[in-house]
Each structure stands twice: as structure tokens, then as C-alpha cells.
PDB file of C-alpha atoms in Angstrom:
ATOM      1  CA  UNK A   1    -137.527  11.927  18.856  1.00 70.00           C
ATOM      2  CA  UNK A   2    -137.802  12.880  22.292  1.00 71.00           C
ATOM      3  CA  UNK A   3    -135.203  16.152  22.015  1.00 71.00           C
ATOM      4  CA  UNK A   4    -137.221  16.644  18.786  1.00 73.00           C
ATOM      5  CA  UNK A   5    -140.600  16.942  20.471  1.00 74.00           C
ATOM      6  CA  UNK A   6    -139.115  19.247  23.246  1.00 74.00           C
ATOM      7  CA  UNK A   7    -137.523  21.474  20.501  1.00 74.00           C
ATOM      8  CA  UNK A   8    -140.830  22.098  18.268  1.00 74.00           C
ATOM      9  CA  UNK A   9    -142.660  22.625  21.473  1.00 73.00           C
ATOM     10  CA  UNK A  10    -139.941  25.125  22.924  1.00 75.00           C
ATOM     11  CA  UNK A  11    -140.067  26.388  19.487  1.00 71.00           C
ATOM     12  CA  UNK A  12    -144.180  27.278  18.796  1.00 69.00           C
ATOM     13  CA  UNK A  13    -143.561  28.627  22.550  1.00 68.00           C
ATOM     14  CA  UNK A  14    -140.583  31.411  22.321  1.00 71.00           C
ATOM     15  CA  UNK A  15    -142.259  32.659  18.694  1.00 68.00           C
ATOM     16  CA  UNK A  16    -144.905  34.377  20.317  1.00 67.00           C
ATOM     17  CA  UNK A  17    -143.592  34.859  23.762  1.00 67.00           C
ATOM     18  CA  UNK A  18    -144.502  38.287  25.203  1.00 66.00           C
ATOM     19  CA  UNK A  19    -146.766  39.431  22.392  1.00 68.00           C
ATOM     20  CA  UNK A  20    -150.272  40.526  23.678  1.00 64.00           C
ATOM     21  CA  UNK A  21    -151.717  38.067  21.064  1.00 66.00           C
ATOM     22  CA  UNK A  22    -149.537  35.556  21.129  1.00 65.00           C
ATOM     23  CA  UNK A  23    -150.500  32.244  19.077  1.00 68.00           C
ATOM     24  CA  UNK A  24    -153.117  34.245  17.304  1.00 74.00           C
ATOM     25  CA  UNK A  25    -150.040  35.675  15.281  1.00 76.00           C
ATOM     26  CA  UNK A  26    -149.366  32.690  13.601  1.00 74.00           C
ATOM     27  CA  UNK A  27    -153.176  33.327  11.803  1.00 77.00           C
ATOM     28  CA  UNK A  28    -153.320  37.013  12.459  1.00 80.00           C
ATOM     29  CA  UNK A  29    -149.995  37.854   9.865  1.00 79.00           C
ATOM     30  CA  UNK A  30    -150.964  36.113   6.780  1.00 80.00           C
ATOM     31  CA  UNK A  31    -154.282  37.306   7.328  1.00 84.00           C
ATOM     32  CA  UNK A  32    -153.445  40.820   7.251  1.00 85.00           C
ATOM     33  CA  UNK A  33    -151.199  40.923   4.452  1.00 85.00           C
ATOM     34  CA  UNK A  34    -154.115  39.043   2.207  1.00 84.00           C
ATOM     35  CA  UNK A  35    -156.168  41.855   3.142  1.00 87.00           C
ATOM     36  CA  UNK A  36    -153.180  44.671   2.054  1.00 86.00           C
ATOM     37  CA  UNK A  37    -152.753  42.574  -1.617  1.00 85.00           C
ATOM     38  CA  UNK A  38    -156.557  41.781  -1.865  1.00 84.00           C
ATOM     39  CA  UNK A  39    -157.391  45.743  -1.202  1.00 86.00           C
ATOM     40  CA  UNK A  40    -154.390  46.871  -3.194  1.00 84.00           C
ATOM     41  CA  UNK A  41    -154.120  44.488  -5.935  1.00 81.00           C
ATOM     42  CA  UNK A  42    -158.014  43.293  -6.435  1.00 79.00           C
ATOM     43  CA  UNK A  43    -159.478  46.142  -5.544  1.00 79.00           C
ATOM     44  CA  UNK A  44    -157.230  49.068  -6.853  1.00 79.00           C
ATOM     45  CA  UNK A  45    -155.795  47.171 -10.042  1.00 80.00           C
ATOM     46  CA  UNK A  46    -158.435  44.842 -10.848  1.00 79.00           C
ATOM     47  CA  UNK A  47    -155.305  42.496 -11.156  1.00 79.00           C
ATOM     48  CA  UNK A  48    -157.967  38.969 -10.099  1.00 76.00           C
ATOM     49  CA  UNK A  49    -160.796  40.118 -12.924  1.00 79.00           C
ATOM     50  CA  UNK A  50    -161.299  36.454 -14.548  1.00 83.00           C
ATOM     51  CA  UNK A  51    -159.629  34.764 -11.948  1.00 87.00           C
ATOM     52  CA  UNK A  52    -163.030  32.480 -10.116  1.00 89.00           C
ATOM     53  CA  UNK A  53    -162.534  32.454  -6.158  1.00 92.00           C
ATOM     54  CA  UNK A  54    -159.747  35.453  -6.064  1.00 91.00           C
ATOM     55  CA  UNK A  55    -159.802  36.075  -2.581  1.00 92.00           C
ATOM     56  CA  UNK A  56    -159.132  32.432  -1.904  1.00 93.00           C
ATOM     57  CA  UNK A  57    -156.880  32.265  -4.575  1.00 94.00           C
ATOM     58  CA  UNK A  58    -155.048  35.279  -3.275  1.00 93.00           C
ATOM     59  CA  UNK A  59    -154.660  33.921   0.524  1.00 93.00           C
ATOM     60  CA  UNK A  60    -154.053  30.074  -0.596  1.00 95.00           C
ATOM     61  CA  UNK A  61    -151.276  31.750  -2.230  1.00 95.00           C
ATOM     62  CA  UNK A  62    -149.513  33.879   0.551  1.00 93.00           C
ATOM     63  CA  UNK A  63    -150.168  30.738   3.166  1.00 94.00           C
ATOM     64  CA  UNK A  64    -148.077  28.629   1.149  1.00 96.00           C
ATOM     65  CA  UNK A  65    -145.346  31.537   0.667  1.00 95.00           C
ATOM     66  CA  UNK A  66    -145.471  32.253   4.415  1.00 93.00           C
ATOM     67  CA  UNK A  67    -144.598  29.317   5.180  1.00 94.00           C
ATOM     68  CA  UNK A  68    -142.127  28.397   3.087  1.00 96.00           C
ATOM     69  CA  UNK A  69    -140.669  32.048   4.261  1.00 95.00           C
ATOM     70  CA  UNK A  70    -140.844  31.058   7.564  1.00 92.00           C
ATOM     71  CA  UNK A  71    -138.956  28.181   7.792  1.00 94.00           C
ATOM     72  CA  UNK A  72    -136.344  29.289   5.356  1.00 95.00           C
ATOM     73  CA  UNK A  73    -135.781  32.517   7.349  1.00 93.00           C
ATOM     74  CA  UNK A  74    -135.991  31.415  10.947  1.00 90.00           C
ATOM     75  CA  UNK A  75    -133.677  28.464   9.692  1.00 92.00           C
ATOM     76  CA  UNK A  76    -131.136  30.856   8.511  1.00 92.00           C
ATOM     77  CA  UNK A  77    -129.662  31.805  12.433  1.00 90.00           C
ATOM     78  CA  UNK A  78    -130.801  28.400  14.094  1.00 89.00           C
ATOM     79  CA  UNK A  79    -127.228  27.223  14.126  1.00 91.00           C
ATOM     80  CA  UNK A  80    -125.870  29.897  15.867  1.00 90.00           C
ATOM     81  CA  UNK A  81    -128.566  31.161  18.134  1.00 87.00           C
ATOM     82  CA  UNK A  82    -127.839  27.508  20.061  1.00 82.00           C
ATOM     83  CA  UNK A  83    -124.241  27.959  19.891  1.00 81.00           C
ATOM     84  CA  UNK A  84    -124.311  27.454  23.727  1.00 81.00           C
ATOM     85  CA  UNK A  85    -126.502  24.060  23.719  1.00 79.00           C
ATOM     86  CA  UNK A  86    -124.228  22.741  20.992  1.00 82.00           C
ATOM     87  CA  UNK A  87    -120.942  23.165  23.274  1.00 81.00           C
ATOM     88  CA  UNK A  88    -122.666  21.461  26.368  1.00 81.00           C
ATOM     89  CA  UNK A  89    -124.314  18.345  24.764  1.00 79.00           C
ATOM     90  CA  UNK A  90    -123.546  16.194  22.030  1.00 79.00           C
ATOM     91  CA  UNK A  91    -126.807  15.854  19.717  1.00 81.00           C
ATOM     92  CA  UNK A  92    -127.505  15.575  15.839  1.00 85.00           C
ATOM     93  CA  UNK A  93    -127.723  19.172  14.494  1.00 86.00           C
ATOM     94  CA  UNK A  94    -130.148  18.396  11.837  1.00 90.00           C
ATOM     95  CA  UNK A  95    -132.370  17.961  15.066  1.00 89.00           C
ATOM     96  CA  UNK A  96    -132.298  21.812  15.110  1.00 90.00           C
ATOM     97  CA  UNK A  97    -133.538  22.602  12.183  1.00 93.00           C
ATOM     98  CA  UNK A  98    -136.056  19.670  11.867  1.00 91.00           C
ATOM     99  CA  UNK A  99    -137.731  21.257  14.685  1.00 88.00           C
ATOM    100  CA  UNK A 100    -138.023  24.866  12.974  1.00 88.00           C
ATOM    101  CA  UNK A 101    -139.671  23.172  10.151  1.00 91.00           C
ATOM    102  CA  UNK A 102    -141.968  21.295  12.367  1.00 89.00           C
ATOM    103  CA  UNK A 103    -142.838  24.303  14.246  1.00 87.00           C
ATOM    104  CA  UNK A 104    -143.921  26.381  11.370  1.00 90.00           C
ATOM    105  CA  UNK A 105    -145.496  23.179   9.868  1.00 92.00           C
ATOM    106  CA  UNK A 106    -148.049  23.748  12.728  1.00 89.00           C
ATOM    107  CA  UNK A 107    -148.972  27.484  11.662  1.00 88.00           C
ATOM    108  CA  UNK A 108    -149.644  26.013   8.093  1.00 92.00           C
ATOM    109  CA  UNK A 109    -152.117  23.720   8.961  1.00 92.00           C
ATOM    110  CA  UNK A 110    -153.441  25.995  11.525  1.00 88.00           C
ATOM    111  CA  UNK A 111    -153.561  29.013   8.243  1.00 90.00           C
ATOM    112  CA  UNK A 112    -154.993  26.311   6.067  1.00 93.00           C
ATOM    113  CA  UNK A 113    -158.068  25.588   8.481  1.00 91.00           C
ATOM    114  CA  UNK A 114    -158.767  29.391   7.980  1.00 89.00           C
ATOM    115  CA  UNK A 115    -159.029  29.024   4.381  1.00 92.00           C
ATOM    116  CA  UNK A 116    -161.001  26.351   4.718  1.00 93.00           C
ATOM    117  CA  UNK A 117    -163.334  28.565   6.226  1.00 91.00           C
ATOM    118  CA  UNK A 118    -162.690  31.378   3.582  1.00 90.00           C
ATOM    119  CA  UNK A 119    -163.948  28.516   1.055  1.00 94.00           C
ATOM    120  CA  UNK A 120    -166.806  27.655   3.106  1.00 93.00           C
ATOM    121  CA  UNK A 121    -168.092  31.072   2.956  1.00 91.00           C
ATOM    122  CA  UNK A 122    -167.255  31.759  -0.781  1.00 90.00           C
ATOM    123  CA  UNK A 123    -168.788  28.460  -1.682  1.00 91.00           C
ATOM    124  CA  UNK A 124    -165.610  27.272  -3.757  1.00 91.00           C
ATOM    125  CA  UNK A 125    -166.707  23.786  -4.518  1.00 89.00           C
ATOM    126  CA  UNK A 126    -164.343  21.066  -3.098  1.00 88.00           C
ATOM    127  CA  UNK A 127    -163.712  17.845  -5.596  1.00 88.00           C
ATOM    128  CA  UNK A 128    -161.505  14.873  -4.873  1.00 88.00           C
ATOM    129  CA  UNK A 129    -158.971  16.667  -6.380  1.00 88.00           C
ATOM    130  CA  UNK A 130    -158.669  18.307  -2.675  1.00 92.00           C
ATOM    131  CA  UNK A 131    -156.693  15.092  -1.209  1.00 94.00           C
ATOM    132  CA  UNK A 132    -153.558  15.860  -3.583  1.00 94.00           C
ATOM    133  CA  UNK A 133    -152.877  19.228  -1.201  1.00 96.00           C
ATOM    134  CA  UNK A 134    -151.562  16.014   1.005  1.00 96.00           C
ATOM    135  CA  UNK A 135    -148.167  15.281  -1.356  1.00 96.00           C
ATOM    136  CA  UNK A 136    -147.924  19.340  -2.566  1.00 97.00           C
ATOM    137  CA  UNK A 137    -147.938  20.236   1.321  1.00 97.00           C
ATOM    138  CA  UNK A 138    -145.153  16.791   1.238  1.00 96.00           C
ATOM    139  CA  UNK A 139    -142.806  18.529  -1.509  1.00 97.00           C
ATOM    140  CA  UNK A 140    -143.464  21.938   0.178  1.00 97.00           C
ATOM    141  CA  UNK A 141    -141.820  20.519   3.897  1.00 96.00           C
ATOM    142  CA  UNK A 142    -138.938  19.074   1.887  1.00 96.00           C
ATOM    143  CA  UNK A 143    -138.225  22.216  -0.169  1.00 97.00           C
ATOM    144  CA  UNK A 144    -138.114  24.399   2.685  1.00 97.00           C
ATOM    145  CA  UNK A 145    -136.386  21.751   5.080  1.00 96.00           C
ATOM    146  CA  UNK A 146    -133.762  21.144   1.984  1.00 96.00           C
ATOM    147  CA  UNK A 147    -133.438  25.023   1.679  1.00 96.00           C
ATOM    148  CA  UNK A 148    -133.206  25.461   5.543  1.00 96.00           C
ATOM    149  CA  UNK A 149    -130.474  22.923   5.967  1.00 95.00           C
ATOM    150  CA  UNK A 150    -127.966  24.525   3.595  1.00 96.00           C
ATOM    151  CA  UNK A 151    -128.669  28.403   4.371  1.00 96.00           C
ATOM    152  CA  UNK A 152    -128.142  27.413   8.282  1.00 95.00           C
ATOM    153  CA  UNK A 153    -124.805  25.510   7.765  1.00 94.00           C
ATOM    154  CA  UNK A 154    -123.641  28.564   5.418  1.00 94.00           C
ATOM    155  CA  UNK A 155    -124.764  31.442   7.850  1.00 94.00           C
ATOM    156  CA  UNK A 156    -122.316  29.559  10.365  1.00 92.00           C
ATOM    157  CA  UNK A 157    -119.296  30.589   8.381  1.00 89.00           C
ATOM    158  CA  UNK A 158    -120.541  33.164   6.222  1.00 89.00           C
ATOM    159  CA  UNK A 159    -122.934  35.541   8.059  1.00 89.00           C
ATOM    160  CA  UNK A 160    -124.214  37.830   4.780  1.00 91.00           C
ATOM    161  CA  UNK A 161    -126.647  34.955   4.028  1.00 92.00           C
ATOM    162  CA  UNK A 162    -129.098  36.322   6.202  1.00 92.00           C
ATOM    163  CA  UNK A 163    -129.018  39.779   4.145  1.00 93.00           C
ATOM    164  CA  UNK A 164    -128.884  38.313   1.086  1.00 95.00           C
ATOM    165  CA  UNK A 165    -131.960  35.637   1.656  1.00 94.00           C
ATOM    166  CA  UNK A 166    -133.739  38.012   2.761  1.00 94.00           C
ATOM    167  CA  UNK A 167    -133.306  40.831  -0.147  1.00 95.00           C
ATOM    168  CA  UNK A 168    -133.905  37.518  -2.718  1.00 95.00           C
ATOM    169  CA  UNK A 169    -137.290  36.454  -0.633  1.00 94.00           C
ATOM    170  CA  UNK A 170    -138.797  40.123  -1.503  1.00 93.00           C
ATOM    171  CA  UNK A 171    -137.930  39.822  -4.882  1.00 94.00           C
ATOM    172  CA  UNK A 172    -139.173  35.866  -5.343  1.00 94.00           C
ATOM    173  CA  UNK A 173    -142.609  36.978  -3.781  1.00 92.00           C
ATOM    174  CA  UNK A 174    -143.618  39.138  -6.574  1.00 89.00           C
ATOM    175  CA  UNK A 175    -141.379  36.980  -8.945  1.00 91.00           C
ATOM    176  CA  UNK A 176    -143.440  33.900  -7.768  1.00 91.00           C
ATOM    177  CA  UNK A 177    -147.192  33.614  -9.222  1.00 91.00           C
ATOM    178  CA  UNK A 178    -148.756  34.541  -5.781  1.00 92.00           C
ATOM    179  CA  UNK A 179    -150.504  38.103  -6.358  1.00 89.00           C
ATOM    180  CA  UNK A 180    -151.390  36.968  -9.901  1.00 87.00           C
ATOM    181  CA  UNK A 181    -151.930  33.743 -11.974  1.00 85.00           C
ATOM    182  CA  UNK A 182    -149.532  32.770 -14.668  1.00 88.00           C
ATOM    183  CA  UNK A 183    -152.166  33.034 -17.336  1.00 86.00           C
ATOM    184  CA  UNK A 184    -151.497  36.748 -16.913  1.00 86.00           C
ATOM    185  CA  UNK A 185    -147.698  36.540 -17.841  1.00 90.00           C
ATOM    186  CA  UNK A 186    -145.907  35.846 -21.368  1.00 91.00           C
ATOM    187  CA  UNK A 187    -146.231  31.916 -21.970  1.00 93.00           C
ATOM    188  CA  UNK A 188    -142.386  31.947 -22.250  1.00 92.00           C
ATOM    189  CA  UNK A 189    -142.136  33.831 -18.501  1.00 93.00           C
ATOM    190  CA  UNK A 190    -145.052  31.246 -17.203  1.00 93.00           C
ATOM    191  CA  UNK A 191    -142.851  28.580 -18.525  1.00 92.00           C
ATOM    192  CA  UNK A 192    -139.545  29.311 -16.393  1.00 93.00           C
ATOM    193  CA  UNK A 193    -141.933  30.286 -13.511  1.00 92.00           C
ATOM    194  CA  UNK A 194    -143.523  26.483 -13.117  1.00 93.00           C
ATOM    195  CA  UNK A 195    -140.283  24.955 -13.306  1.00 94.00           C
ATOM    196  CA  UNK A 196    -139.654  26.771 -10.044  1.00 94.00           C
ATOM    197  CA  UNK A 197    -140.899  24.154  -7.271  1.00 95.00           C
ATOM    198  CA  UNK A 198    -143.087  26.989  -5.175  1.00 96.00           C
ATOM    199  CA  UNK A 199    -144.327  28.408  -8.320  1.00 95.00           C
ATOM    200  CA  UNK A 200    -145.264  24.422  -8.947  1.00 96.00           C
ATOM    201  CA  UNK A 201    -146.522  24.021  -5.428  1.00 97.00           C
ATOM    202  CA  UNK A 202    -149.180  27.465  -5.659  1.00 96.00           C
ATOM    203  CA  UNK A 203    -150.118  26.779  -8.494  1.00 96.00           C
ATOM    204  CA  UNK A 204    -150.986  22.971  -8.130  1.00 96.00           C
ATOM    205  CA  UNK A 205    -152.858  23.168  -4.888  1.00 96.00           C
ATOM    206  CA  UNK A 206    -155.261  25.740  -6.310  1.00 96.00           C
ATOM    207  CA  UNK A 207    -156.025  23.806  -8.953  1.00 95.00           C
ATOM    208  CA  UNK A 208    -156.837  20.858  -6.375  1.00 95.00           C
ATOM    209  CA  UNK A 209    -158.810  23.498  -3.833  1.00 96.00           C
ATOM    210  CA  UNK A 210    -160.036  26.095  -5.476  1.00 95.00           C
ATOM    211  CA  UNK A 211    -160.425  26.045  -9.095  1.00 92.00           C
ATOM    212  CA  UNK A 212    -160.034  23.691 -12.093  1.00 90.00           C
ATOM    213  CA  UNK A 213    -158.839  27.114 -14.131  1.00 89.00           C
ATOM    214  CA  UNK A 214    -155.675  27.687 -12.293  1.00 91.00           C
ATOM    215  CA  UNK A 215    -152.631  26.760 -15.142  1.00 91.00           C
ATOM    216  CA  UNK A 216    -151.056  24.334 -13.718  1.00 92.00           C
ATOM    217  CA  UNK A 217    -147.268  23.110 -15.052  1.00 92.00           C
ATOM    218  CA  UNK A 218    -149.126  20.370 -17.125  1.00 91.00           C
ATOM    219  CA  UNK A 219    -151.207  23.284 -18.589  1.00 91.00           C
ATOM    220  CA  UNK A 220    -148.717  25.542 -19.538  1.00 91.00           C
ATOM    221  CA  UNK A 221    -146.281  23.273 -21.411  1.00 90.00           C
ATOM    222  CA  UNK A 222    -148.751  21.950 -23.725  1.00 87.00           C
ATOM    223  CA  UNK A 223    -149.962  18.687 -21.593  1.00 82.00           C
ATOM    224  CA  UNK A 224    -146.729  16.638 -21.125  1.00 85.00           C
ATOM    225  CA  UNK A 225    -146.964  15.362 -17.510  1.00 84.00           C
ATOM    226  CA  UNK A 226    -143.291  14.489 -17.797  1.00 89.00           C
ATOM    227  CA  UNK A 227    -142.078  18.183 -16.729  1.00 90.00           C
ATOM    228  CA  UNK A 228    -144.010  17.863 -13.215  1.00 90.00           C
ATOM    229  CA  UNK A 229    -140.540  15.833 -12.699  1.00 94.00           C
ATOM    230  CA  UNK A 230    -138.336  19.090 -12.767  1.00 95.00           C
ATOM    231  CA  UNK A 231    -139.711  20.989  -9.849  1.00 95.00           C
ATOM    232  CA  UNK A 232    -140.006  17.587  -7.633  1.00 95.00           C
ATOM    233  CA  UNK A 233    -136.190  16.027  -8.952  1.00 96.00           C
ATOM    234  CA  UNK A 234    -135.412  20.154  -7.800  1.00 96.00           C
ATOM    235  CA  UNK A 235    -136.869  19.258  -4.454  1.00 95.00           C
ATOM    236  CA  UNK A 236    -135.160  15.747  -3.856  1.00 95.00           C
ATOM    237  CA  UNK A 237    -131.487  16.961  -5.398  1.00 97.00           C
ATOM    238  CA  UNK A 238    -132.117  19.904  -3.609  1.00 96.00           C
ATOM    239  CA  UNK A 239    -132.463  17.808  -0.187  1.00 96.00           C
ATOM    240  CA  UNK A 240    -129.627  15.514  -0.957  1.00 96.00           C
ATOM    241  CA  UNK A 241    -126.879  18.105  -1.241  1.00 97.00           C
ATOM    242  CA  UNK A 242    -128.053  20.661   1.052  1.00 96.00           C
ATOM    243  CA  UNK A 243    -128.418  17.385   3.798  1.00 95.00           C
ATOM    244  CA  UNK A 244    -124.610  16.512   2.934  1.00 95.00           C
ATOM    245  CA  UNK A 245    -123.186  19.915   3.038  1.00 95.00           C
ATOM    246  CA  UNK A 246    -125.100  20.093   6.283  1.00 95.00           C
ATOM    247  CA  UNK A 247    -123.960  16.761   7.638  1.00 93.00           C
ATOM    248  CA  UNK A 248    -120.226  17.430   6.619  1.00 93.00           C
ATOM    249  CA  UNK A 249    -120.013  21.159   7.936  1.00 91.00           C
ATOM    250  CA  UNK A 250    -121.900  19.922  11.273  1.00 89.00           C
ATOM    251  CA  UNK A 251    -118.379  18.526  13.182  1.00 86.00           C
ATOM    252  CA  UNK A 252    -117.897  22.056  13.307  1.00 86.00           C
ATOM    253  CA  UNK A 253    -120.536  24.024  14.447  1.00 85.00           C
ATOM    254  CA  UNK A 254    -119.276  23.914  18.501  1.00 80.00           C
ATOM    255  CA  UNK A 255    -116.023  25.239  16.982  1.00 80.00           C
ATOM    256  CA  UNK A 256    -117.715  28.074  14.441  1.00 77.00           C
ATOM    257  CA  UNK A 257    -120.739  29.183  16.604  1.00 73.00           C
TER     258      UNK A 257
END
């Protein structure tokens, strides 16, 4: 726990190190591209007409996304950029990428304060409903931490990954429902969407935060609660094989690095 600590704070640290702004980046970036989609997208294309709370909508969305591109990203080169801490000391490697994940964890709560003050302002009206952001943010961490531990143990041997995750994140972000809702895609399309866990995760915590009239997965396939199971038994397989690849290609990392 203690290496952990020291990691996530060495971590939050180095990300903005040298930057005239520094920690403001972590609020500053998802900020700016909200306003790029919101002028582009809302403004341009009329692409939120009918959708209550759209700039809120818009920015819950990307904060979400950002973080879950965060983690997955920095994750992917975490192995190998301490290739020289791994050959002096003998330490668990998950440790590594647990601390990446706690790191950016910060930023999203910092990001999500923000929009709490974009509701505030837009007077979205905030139900119980608002506690269940607690387990979405939950099955968010373990997506991205499941997702981080595999691409980080693959990048070791095979060092494409990082071109190839990050050609398939541009094309999931306008694949995933984040500029627009799913009500404004063919049911069959919205269908395959939801099953995705992110697509899931969006789509669910702005039903909880900002509006009852956000499709959720429950909506879209006709009110059968039993399909919220595929994006969440996603999540947990997800963890449990990317956690056992990790563990069993771990011995050698000092070796690979």
C-alpha cells in the first residue's frame, strides 16, 4: 500500500510536470474538447435538438470517455517505461498499473465536480437516482483497470499495441454514444451499442444525473433488466483473464523490458 501511495502520487506529479498550467490540465482538456463537440455538433448540426440538458449531457459524456482513455492509454507503456525499477527491486507489477488507474481516478472526480457545477448552473434537477453514479463509476475503474492490465503485459512483447489502441480509441469515440444519444441510431445499432460496457456506463449515469430520458440498456431492449448482466459479466470476465495473463506474463517483465 505504501509503494502504491508513492506511485499515484509520483504519478498525478510527472503528468503535468513542466506545463505552465500544470494540474489545471487535468480539468482544462476535457473542458475544451466539450466546447469543440458542443460548438461543432450542437451548434452547427443541431445533433442535441430533443435531447433536455445537452451541454451536460455532452460533457458527462466525454468525462467518462476521458477517463477511461486515460487509463487505458497511459497503461499501455507503464511496463516498460519502469523497465529500470523492475530490474533493481522485486515488487508486484500489478502495483504499476494500479497506480495509473488511481492517478487518473483523481482527474475524474476532480472533472465530475465541474459538472456538478455545469448542472448547478443549467438547473438539471438531481433525484436519488444520483447515488447509483457510485457503482457505474465502480464498473468504469474495473473496465479500464481490466483493459489496462492486458494491453500493458502485451505491449511488453508486442510493441504495435500502442498503434493499434490508439487508431481503435478514435474510432470507439464516435462509435460509442458520446456526441449523440442512442435514440438517434437504428434500434438494432442501439442494441449492439449498450451491450458494450462504456456505451452501458454513459448512458446509465445520465440517466441517474441528468435526465430520466436518456435510453438506458433496460430501455432499449424492451424492459428486461436481465441484459444489464452482459456489459457488467463483460467487465468481471474481462478482469479475470486480463489479471491472469498479466500475473503469468509478469515473471518476465525484468527479462522483456
Amino acid at each position: 500500500m505504501v509503494l502504491l501511495g508513492r506511485l499515484v502520487r509520483t504519478d498525478f506529479k510527472l503528468r503535468y510536470h513542466g506545463s505552465a498550467l500544470g494540474y489545471l490540465w487535468s480539468l482544462l482538456r476535457p473542458l475544451f474538447l466539450f466546447l469543440v463537440l458542443y460548438l461543432v455538433f450542437a451548434k452547427f448540426l443541431n445533433l442535441g435538438a430533443g435531447i433536455p440538458h445537452y451541454p451536460q449531457y455532452l460533457l458527462l459524456g466525454i468525462i467518462l470517455w476521458t477517463y477511461f482513455a486515460e487509463v487505458t492509454a497511459n497503461s499501455v507503456a507503464a511496463i516498460v517505461a519502469k523497465g529500470d525499477l523492475l530490474r533493481k527491486i522485486d515488487f508486484p507489477k500489478y502495483v504499476i498499473i494500479l497506480a495509473g488507474s488511481f492517478s487518473a481516478f483523481i482527474n475524474l472526480l476532480l472533472n465530475l465536480a465541474v459538472l456538478g457545477i455545469f448542472m448547478a448552473v443549467g438547473r438539471v434537477h438531481v433525484s436519488w437516482h444520483a447515488v447509483l453514479i457510485v457503482p457505474l463509476v465502480v464498473e468504469l475503474f474495473v473496465f479500464a483497470l481490466a483493459l489496462s492490465f492486458f494491453l500493458s503485459a502485451l505491449y511488453v512483447r508486442f510493441r504495435d499495441v500502442a498503434f493499434i489502441w490508439e487508431v481503435f480509441m478514435q474510432a470507439a469515440f464516435y462509435a460509442a454514444p458520446i456526441i449523440y444519444s442512442v435514440s438517434q441510431v437504428p434500434l438494432s445499432i442501439a442494441k449492439l451499442q449498450l451491450l458494450s460496457p462504456m456505451a452501458q456506463i454513459i448512458q446509465d449515469a445520465r440517466y441517474v444525473l441528468i435526465t430520466d430520458q436518456a435510453p438506458t440498456i433496460y430501455d432499449v431492449y424492451g424492459g428486461r433488466v436481465w441484459v444489464w448482466l452482459v456489459p457488467l459479466a463483460i467487465c468481471l470476465v474481462s478482469l479475470v483473464l486480463a489479471a491472469g495473463y498479466f500475473r503469468n506474463r509478469s515473471k518476465y517483465f525484468a527479462e522483456e523490458v
